[in-house]
Coordinates of C-alpha atoms and ligand atoms in Angstrom, one line a residue:
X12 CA 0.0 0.0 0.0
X13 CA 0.6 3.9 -1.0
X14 CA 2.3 5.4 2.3
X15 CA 0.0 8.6 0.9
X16 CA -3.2 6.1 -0.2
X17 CA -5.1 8.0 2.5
X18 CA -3.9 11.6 1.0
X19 CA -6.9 14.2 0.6
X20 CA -6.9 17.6 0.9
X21 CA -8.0 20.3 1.4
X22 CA -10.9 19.6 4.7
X23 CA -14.6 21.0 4.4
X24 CA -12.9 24.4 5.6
X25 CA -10.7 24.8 2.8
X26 CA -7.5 23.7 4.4
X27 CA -4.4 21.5 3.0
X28 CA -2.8 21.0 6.6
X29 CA -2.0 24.1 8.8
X30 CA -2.4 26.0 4.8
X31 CA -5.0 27.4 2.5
X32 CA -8.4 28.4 3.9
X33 CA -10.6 31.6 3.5
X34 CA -8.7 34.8 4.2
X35 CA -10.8 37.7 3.1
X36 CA -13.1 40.5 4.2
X37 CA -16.9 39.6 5.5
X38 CA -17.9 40.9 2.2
X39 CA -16.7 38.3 -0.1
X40 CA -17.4 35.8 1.7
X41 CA -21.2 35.2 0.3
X42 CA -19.4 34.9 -3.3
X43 CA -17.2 32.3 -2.1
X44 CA -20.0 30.3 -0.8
X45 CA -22.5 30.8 -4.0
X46 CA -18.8 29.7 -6.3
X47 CA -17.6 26.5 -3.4
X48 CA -21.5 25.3 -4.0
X49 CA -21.3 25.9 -7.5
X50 CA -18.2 24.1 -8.0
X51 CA -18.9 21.2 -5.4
X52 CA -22.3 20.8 -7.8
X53 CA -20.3 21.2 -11.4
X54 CA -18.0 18.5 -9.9
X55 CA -20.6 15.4 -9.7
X56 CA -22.2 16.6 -12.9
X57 CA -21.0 14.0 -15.6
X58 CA -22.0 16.4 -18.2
X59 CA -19.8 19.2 -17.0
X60 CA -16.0 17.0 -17.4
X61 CA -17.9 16.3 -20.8
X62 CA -18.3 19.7 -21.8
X63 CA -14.7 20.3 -20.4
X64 CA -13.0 17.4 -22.3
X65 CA -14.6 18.1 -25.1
X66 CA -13.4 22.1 -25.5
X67 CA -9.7 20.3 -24.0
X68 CA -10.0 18.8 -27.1
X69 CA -11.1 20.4 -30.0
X70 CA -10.3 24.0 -28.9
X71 CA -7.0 23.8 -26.7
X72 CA -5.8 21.1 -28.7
X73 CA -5.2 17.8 -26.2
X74 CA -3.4 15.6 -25.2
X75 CA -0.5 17.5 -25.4
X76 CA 2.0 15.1 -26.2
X77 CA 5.4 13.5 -24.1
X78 CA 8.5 14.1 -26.2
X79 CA 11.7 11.9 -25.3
X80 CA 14.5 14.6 -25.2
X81 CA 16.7 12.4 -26.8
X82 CA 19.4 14.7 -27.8
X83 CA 19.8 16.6 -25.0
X84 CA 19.5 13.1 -22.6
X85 CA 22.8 12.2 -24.7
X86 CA 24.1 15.4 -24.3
X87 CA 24.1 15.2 -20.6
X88 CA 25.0 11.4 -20.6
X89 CA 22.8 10.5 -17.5
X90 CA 18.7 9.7 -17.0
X91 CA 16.1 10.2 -20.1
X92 CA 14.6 13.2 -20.0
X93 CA 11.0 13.4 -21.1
X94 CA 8.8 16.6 -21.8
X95 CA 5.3 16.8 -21.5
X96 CA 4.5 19.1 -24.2
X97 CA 1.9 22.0 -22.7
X98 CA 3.9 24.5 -24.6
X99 CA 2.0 23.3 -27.8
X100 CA -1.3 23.8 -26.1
X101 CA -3.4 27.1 -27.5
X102 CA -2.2 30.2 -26.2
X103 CA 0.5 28.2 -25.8
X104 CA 0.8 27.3 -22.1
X105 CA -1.4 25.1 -19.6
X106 CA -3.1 28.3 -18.3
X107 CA -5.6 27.7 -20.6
X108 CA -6.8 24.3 -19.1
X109 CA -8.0 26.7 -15.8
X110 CA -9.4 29.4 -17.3
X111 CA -11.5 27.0 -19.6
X112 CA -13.0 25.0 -16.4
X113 CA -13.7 28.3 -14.8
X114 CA -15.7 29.8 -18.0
X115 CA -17.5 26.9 -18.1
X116 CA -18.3 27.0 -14.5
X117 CA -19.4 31.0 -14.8
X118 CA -21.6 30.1 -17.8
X119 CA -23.0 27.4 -15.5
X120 CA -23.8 30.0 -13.2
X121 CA -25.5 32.5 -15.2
X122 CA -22.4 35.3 -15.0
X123 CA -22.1 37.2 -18.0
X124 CA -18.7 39.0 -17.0
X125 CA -15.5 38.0 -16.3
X126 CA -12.8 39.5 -14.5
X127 CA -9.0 38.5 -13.9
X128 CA -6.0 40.1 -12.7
X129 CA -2.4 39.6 -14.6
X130 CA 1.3 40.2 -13.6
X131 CA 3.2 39.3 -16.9
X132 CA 0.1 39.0 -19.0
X133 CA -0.5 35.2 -19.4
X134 CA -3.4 34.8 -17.2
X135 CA -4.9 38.4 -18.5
X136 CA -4.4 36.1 -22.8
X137 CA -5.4 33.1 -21.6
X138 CA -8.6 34.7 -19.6
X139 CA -9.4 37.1 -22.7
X140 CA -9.3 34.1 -24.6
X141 CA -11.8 32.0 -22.8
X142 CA -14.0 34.8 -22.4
X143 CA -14.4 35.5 -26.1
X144 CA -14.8 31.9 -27.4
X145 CA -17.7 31.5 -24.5
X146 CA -19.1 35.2 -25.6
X147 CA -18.4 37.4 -22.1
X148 CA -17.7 40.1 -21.1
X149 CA -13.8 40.5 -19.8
X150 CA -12.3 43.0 -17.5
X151 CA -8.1 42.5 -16.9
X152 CA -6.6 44.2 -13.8
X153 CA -3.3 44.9 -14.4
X154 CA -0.7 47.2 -12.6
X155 CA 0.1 50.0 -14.7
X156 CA 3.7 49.4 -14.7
X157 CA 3.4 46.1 -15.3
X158 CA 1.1 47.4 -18.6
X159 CA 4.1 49.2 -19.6
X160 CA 6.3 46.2 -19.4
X161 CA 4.1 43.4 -21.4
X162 CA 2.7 45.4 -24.2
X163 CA 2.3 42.8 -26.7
X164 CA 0.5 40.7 -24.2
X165 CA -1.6 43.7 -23.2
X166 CA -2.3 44.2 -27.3
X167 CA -2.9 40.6 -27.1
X168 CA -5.9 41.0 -24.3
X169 CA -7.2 44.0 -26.2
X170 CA -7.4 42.2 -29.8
X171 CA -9.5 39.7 -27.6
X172 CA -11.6 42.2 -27.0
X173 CA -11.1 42.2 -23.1
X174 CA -11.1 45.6 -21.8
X175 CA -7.5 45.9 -19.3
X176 CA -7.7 47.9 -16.4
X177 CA -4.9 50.1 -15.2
X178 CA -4.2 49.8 -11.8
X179 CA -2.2 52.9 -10.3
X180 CA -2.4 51.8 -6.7
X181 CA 0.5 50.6 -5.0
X182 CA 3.5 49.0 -5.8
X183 CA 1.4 49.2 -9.5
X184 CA 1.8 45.5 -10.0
X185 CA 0.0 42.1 -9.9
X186 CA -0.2 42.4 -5.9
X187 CA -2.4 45.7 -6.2
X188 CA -3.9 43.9 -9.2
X189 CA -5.7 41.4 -7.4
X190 CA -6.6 43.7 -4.5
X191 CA -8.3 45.8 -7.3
X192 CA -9.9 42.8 -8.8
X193 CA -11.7 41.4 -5.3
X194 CA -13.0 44.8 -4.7
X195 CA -14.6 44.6 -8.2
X196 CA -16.2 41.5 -7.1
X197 CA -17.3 42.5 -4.4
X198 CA -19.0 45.6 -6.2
X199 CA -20.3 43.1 -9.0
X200 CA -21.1 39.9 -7.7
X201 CA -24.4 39.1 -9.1
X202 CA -22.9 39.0 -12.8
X203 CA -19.2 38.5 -12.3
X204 CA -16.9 35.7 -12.4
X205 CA -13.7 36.2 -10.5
X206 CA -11.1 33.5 -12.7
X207 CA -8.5 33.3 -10.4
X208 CA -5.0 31.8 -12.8
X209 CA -3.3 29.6 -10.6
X210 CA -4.0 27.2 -7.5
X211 CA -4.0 29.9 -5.1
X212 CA -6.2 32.7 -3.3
X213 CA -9.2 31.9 -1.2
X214 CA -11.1 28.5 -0.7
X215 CA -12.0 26.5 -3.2
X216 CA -9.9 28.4 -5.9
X217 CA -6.8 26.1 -4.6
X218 CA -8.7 22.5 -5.1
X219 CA -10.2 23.9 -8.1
X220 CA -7.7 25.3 -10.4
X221 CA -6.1 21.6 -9.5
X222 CA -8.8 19.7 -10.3
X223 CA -9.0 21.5 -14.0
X224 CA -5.5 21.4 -14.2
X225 CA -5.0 17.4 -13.0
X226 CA -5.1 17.0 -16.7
X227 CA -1.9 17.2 -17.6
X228 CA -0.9 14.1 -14.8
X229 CA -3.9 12.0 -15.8
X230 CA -2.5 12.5 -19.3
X231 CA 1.3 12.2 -18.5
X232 CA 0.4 8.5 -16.4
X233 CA -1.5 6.7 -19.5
X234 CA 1.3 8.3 -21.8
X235 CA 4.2 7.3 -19.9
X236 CA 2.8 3.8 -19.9
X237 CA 2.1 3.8 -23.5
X238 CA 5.6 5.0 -24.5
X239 CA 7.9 2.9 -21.6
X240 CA 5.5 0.9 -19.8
X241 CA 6.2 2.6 -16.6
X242 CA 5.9 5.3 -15.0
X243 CA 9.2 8.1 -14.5
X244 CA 11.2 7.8 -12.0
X245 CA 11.3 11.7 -11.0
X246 CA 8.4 14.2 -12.0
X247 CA 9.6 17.7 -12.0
X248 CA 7.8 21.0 -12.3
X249 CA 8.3 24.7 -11.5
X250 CA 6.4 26.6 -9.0
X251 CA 5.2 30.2 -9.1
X252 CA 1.9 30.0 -7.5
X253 CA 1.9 26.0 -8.5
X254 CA -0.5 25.6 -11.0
X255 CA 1.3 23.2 -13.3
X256 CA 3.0 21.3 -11.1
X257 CA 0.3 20.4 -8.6
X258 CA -1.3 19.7 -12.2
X259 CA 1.5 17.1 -13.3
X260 CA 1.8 16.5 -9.2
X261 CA -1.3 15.4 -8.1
X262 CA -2.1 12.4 -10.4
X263 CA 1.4 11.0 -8.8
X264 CA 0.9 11.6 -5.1
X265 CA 0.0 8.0 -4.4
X266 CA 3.0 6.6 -6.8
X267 CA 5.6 6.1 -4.3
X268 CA 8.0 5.3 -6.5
X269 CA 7.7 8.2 -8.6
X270 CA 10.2 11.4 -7.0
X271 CA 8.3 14.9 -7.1
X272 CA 10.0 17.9 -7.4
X273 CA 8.7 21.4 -6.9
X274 CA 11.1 23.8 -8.5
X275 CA 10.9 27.3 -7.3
X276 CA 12.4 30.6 -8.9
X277 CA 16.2 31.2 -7.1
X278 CA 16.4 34.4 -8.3
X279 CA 20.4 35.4 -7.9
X280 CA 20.5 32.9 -5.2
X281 CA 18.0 32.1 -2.4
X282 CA 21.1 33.4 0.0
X283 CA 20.4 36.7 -1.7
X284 CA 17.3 39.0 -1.3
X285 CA 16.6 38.7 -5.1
X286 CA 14.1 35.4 -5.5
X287 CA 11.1 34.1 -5.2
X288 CA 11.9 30.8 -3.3
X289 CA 9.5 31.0 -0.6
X290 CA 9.6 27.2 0.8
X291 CA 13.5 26.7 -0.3
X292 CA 14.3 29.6 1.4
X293 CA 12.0 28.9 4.8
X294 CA 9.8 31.6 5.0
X295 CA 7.3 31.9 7.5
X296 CA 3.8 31.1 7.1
X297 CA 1.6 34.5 6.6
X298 CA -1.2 35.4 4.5
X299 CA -1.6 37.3 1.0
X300 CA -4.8 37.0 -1.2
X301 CA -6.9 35.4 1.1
X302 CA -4.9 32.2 2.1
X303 CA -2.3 31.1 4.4
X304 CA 0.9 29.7 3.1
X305 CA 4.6 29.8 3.0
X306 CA 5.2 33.4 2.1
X307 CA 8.3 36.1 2.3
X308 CA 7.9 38.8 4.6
X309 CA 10.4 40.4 7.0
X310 CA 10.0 40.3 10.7
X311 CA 6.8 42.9 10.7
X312 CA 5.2 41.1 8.0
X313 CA 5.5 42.9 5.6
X314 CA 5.5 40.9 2.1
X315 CA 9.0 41.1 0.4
X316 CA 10.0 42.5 -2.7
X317 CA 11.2 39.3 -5.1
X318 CA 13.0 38.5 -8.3
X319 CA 12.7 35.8 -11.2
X320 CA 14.0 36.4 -14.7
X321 CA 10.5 35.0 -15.4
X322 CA 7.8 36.8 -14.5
X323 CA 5.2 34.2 -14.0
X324 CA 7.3 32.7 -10.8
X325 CA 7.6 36.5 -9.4
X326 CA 5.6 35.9 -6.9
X327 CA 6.5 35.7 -3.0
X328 CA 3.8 33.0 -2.0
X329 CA 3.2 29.9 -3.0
X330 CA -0.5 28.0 -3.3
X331 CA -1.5 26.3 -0.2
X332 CA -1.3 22.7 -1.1
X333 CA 2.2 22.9 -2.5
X334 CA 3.3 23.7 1.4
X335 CA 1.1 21.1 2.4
X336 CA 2.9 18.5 0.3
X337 CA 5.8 19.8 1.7
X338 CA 5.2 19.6 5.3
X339 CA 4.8 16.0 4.6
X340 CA 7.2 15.4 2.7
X341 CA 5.5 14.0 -0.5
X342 CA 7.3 16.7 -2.8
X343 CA 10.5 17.7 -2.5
X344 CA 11.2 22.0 -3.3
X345 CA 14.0 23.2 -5.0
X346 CA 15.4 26.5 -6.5
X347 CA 17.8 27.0 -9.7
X348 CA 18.7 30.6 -10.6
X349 CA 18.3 32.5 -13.2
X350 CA 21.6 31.9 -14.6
X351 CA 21.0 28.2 -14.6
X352 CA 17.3 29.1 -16.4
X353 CA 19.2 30.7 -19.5
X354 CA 21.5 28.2 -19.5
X355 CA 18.5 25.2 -20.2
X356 CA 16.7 28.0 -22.0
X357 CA 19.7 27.9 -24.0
X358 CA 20.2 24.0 -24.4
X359 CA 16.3 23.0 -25.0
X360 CA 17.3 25.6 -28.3
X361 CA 19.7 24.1 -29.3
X362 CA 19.4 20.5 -29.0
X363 CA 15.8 19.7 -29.2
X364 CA 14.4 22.8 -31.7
X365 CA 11.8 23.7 -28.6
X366 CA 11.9 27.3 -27.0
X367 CA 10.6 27.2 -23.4
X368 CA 9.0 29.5 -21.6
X369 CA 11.5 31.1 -18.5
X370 CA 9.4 29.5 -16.2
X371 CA 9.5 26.1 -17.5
X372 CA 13.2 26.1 -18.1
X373 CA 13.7 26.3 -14.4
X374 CA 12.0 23.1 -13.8
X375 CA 14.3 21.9 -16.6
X376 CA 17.4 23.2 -15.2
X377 CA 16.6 20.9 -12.4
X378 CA 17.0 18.0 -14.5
X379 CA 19.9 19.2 -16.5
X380 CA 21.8 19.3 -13.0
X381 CA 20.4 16.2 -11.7
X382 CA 20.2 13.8 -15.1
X383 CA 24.3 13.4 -15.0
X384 CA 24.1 11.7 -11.4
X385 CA 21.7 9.2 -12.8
X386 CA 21.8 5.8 -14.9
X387 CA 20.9 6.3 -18.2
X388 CA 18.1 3.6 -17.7
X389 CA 16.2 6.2 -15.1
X390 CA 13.6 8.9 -17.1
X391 CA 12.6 12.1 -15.7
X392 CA 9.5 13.7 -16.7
X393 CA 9.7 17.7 -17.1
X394 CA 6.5 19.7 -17.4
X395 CA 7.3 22.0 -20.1
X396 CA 4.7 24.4 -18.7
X397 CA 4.9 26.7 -21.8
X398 CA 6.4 27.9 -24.7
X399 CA 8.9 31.2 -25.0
X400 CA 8.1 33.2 -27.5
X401 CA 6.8 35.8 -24.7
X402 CA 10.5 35.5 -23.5
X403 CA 12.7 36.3 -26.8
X404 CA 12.6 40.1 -25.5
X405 CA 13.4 39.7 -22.2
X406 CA 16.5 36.8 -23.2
X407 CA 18.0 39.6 -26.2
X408 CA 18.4 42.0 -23.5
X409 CA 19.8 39.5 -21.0
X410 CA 22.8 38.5 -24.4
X411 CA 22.7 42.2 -25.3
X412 CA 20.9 41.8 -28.2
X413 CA 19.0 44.7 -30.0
X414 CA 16.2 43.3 -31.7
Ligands
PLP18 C1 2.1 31.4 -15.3 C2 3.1 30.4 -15.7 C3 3.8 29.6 -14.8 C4 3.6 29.8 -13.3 O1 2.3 29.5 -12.8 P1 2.0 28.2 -12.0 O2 0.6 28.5 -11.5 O3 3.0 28.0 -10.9 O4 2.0 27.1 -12.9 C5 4.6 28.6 -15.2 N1 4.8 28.5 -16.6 C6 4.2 29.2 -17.5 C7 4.5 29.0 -18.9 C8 3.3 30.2 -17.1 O5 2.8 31.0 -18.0

């Protein structure tokens, strides 16, 4: 028997452990009720994983394939390396398999309006997108300097026909973002659909957002048995919120066999102040965004500033079930740096004819330092979490290259 057969989370209150839960002013908390019962009904309804599957399919483009990295598994001379391919999904990342479960849960409901907040932008495309293929209406919240920094994605959102919101409070990024965006809901609850982009924020966005992005595991298992017979021996995924990995993580939890790893953004070193390694670099448990998790504050509690080359790990929480899984052990949290990013950024180029998304090439820079210690007969199974064409502006100025 599975030393983790009995694993479920979160509890009737929303919690994974001592983490998660419902964090948020008395006013909001009548929306999270109508949405927990809405979701709790949409999740027995047959009909509803139907309607899902079927836009997973036709519209998003699944399964997203596994691709044996043989080249660059040579290359480093040690375990196989396997991708699971979410970088070739529509929009071209797995964000889309969250904010289609949630469009079909706010048509379910009867809202005819979306809203979303975005840092770099993904969430803000990948909500746009949803909202126009289901016909609603879509507000972005967005920092203002952070709509200054991702202008194509905020062209993107805008040729969507999604109306972005400048948010001048603040810091004027994705933190005041999503404060802007719950007050919205608040102000429009009757006909508005909060889509919250990772597995984070209040009760029951955490179980949700993995149950819609579990996907990519169930697929990864029949695929992995199809194309070796076996499962991997190590799944690996990076962590910003923790989306895609507790996507790819979740189907695995009972697989003893099978190593997780949680790869989180190291920044210039989590001995520095410039990451956003919240578990590898201990932070105390706090609360942002209406949960409680691992989170980076100083001794007051006030949230730190962080750094990531990419700016969907930029974030200095982490969702709630991620520090669950790490309290008991199930999943194992690492950091590589930026430096070490580039580098697999680099090599994935290079050797396979695949540009990753930042993010995703941390999780892959996990494996290209850990493949060499291991027999070549051993596979490790990276979620390639998304493509990197968003990136090719960011990685020119990093070579000093004028595009
Ligand atoms: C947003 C994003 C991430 C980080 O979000 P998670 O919720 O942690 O998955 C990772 N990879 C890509 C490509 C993204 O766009």
């Amino acid at each position: 028997m599975s030393s983790y057969s009995d694993y479920q989370a979160p509890n009737a209150n929303g919690f994974f452990g001592e983490h998660g839960g419902v964090y948020v002013a008395e006013t909001l908390i009548p929306a999270l009720q109508e949405l927990a019962q809405a979701y709790q009904q949409a999740k027995n309804d047959p009909e509803f994983w139907a309607e899902f599957r079927h836009d997973l399919k036709h519209y998003v483009g699944r399964p997203s394939p596994v691709y044996h990295a043989k080249r660059l598994s040579k290359y480093l001379g040690g375990a196989q390396i396997w991708l699971k391919r979410e970088d070739l999904n529509h929009t071209g990342a797995h964000k889309i398999n969250n904010t289609i479960g949630q469009a079909l849960l706010a048509k379910r409901m009867g809202k005819k309006r979306v809203i979303a907040e975005t840092g770099a932008g993904q969430h803000g495309v990948a909500s746009a997108t949803v909202a126009a293929r289901f016909g609603m209406q879509c507000h972005v919240y967005m920092g203002a300097d952070d709509i200054q920094r991702q202008a194509p994605n905020v062209f993107r959102m805008k040729l969507l026909g999604a109306n972005v919101v400048s948010v001048d409070s603040g810091s004027r990024t994705l933190k005041d973002a999503m404060n802007e965006a719950m007050r919205e809901w608040v102000a429009r609850v009757d006909d508005t659909f909060y889509i919250i982009g990772t597995a984070a924020g209040p009760a029951p966005y955490p179980e949700m957002v993995r149950d819609f992005q579990c996907v990519i595991g169930n697929e990864a298992k029949e695929q992995m048995i199809e194309a070796i017979g076996r499962q991997p021996d190590v799944a690996v995924a990076c962590v910003g919120g923790g989306s895609n990995a507790i996507g790819l993580f979740y189907p695995y939890i009972q697989e003893d066999n099978v190593r997780l790893i949680g790869v989180e953004a190291g920044g210039l070193g989590v001995n520095t102040p410039d990451h956003a390694a919240p578990i590898t670099s201990k932070a105390p448990i706090g609360v942002l965004h209406g949960f409680r998790s691992y989170l980076m504050q100083d001794e007051n509690g006030q949230i730190l500033g962080t750094h990531s080359v990419s700016a969907g790990l930029d974030y200095p929480g982490i969702g709630p079930e991620h520090s669950h899984l790490h309290d008991i052990g199930r999943v194992e949290y690492h950091a590589t740096n930026d430096n070490q990013a580039l580098l697999a950024f680099d090599l994935l180029c290079q050797l396979e004819g695949i540009i990753p998304a930042l993010e995703s090439s941390h999780a892959l820079a996990w494996a290209i330092e850990n493949a060499p210690h291991m027999n070549q007969d051993q596979v490790i199974l990276v979620n390639l979490s998304g493509r990197g064409d968003k990136d090719i502006n960011t990685v020119a100025k990093l070579k000093n290259i004028e595009l």
